[in-house]
Coordinates of C-alpha atoms in Angstrom, one line a residue:
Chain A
X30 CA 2.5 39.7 -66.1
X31 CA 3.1 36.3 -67.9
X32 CA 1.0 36.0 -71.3
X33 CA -0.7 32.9 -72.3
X34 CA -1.2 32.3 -75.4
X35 CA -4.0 29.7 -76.5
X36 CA -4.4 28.0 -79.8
X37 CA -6.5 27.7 -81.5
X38 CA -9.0 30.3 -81.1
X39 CA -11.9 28.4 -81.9
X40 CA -12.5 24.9 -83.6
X41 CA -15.0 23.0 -84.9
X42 CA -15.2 19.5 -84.5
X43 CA -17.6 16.5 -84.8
X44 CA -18.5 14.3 -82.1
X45 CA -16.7 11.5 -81.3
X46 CA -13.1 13.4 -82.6
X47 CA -10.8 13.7 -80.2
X48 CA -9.9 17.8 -79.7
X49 CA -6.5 19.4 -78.8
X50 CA -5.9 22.8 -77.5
X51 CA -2.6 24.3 -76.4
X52 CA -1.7 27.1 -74.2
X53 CA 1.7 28.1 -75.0
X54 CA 3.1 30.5 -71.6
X55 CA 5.7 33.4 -72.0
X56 CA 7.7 32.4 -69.4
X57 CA 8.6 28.9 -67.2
X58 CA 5.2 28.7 -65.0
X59 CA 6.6 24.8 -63.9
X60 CA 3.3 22.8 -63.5
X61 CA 1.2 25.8 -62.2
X62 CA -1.3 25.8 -65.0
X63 CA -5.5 24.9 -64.6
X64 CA -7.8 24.6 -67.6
X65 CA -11.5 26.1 -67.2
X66 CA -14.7 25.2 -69.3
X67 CA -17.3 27.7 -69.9
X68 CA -20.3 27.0 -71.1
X69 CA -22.1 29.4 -73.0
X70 CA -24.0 32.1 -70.6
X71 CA -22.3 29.9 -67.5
X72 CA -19.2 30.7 -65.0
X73 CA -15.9 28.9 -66.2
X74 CA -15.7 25.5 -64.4
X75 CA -12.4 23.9 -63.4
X76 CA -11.4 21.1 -65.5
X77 CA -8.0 20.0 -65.0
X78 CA -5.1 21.4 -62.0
X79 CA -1.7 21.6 -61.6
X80 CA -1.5 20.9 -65.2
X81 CA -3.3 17.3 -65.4
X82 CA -4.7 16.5 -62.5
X83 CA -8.4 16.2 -63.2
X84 CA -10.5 18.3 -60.8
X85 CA -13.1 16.1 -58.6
X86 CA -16.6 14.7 -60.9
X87 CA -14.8 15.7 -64.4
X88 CA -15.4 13.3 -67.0
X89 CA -12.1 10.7 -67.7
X90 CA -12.4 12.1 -71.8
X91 CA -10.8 15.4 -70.8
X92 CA -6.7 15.3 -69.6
X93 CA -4.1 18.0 -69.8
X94 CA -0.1 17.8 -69.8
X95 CA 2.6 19.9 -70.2
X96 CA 5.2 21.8 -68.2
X97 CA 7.3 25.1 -68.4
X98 CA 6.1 26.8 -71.7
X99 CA 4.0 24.4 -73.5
X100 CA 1.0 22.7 -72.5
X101 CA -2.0 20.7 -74.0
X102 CA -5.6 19.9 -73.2
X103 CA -7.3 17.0 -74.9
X104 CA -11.2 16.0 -75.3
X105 CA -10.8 12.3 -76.2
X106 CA -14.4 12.2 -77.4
X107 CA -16.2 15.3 -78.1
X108 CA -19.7 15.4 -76.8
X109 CA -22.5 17.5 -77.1
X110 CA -22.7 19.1 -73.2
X111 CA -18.7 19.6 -74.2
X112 CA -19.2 23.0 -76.6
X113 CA -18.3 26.4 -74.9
X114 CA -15.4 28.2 -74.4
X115 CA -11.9 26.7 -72.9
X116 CA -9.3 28.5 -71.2
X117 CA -6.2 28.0 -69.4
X118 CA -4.4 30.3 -66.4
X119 CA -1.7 30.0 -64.4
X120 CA -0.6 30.6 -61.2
X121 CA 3.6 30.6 -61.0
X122 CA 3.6 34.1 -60.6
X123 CA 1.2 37.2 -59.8
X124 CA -0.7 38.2 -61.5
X125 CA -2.7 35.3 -62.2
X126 CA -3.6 35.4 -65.8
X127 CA -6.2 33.7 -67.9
X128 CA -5.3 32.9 -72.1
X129 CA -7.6 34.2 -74.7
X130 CA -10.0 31.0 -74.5
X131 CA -10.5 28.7 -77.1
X132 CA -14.4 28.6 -78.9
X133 CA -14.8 25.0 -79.1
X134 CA -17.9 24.0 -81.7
X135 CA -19.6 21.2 -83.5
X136 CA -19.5 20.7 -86.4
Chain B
X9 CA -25.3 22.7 -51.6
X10 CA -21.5 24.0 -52.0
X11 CA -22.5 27.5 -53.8
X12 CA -21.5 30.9 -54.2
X13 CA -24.1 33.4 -55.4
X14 CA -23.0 37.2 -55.9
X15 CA -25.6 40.0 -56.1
X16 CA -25.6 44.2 -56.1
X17 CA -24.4 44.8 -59.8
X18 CA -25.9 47.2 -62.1
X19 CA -25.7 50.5 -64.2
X20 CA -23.7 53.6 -62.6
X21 CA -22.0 56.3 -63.7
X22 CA -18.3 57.0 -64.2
X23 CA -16.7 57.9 -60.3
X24 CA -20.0 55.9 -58.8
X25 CA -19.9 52.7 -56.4
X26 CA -21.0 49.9 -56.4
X27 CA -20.7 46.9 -53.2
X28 CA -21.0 43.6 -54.7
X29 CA -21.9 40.4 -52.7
X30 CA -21.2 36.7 -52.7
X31 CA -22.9 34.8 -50.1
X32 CA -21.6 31.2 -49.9
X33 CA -23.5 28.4 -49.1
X34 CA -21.7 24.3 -47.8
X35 CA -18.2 25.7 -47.2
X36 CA -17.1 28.9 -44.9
X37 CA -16.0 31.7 -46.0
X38 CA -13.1 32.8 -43.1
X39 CA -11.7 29.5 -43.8
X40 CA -10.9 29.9 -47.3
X41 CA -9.4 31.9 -49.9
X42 CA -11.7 33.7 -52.5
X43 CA -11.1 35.7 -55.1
X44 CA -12.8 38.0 -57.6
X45 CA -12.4 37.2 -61.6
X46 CA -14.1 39.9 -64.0
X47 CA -14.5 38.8 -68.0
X48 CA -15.1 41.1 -71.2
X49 CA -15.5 40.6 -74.2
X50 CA -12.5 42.7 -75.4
X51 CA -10.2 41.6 -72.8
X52 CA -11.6 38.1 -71.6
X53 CA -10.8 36.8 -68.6
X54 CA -9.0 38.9 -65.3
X55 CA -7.7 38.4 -61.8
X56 CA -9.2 41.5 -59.7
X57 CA -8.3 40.8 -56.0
X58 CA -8.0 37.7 -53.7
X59 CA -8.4 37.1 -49.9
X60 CA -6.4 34.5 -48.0
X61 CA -7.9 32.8 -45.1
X62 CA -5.7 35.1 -42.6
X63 CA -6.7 38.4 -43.7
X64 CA -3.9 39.5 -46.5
X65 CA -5.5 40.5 -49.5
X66 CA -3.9 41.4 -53.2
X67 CA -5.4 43.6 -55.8
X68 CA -4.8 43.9 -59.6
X69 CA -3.0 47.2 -60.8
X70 CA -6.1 48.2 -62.7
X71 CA -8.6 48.3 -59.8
X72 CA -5.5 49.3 -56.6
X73 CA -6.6 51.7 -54.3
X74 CA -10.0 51.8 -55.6
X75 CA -11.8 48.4 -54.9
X76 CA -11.3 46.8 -51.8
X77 CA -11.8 42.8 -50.6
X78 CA -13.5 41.9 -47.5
X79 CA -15.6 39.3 -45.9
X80 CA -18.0 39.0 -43.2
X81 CA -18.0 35.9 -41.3
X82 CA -21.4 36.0 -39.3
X83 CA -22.9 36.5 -43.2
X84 CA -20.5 33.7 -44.8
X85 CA -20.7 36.5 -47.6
X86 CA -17.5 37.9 -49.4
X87 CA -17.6 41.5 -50.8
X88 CA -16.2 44.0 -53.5
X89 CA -16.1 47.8 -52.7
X90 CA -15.5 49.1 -55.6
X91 CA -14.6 53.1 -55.7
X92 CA -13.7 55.9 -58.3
X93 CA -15.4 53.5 -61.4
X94 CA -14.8 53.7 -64.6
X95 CA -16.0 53.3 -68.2
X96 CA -13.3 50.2 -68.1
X97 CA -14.8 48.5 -65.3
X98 CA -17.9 47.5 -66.9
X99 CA -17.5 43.5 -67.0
X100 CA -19.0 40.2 -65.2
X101 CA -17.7 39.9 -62.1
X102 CA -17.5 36.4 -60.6
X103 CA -16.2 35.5 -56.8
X104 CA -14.5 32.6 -56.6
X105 CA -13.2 29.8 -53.8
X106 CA -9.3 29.8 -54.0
X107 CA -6.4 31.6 -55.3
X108 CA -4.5 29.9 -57.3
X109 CA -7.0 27.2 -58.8
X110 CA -10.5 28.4 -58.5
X111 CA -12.7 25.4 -58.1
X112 CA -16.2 27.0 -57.1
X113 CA -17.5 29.5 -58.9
X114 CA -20.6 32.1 -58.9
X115 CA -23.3 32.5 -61.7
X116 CA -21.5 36.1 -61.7
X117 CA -23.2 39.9 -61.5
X118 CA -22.8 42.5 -64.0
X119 CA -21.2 45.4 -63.8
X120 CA -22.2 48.7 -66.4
X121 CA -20.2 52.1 -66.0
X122 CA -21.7 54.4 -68.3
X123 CA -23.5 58.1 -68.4

């Protein structure tokens, strides 16, 4: 199974500052790599596809980039409906696997 | 409304089953491919079994040969038999539209194994 490692593992941040989480992959997963939001008590959402392509009625702050190994996942602007929990998961290979998630909080 | 809403979770005992259900609503379900997703808190978020359109399902190693995918069109519902359970399968379990990028997701049912 191909490990994905998120980083950090939670952050606090005010809003307005821009936010930057990366998902680093154990292996060459090419562009096949989504980013999820979960709120807290919600089911994940889809946020970004294929790596940065932004999924349909997602807010223009968030973006993602990256191919291979190393990828990143921005919030330009934190806002306050933006706290929860954000993960990453890929899809080169099966299993499809999910990263730790990354607790993102105001500060 | 394009949703998914899953139902039949609960508390059972180790080597009990359980059928969970996730009737869709804007979208059909034969058409598309769905998938199962359970999340812990010790081991986060995991893939359990997917559906393509055609028929072909996949299952995780954890849960193969013990939970099986189906779907019933007249219902537009989507279902996980799930066999032989144990302690480890206590999670949320969510159905989801797709395989590889899951863009619809349900609220999610919980699942309790445990004497």
């Amino acid at each position: 199974d191909i490990q994905l490692t998120q980083s950090p593992s939670s952050l606090s941040a005010s809003l307005g500052d821009r936010v930057t989480i990366t998902c680093q992959a154990g292996q060459d997963v090419n562009i096949y790599l989504n980013w999820y939001q979960q709120r807290p008590g919600k089911a994940p959402k889809l946020l970004i596809y294929d790596a940065s392509d932004l999924a349909t009625g997602v807010p223009s702050r968030f973006s993602g980039s990256g191919s291979g190994t190393d990828f990143t996942f921005t919030i330009n602007s934190l806002q306050p409906e933006d706290i929860g929990t954000y993960y990453c998961q890929q899809y080169d290979s099966l299993p499809p696997t999910f990263g730790g998630g990354t607790k993102v909080e105001v500060k | 409304e394009v949703q998914l809403v899953e139902s039949g979770g609960g508390l059972i005992q180790p080597g009990g089953s359980l059928r969970l259900s996730c009737a869709a609503s804007g979208f059909t379900v034969s058409s598309s491919y769905m998938t199962w997703v359970r999340q812990t808190p010790g081991k986060g978020l995991e893939w359990v079994s997917f559906i393509y359109s055609g028929g072909n399902t996949n299952y995780a190693d954890s849960v193969k040969g013990r939970f099986t995918i189906s779907r019933d069109n007249s219902q537009n519902t989507l279902f996980l038999q799930m066999n032989s359970l144990r302690v480890e399968d206590t999670a949320v379990y969510y159905c989801a539209r797709g395989v590889n990028t899951l863009d619809l997701w349900g609220q999610g049912t919980l699942v309790t194994v445990s004497s």
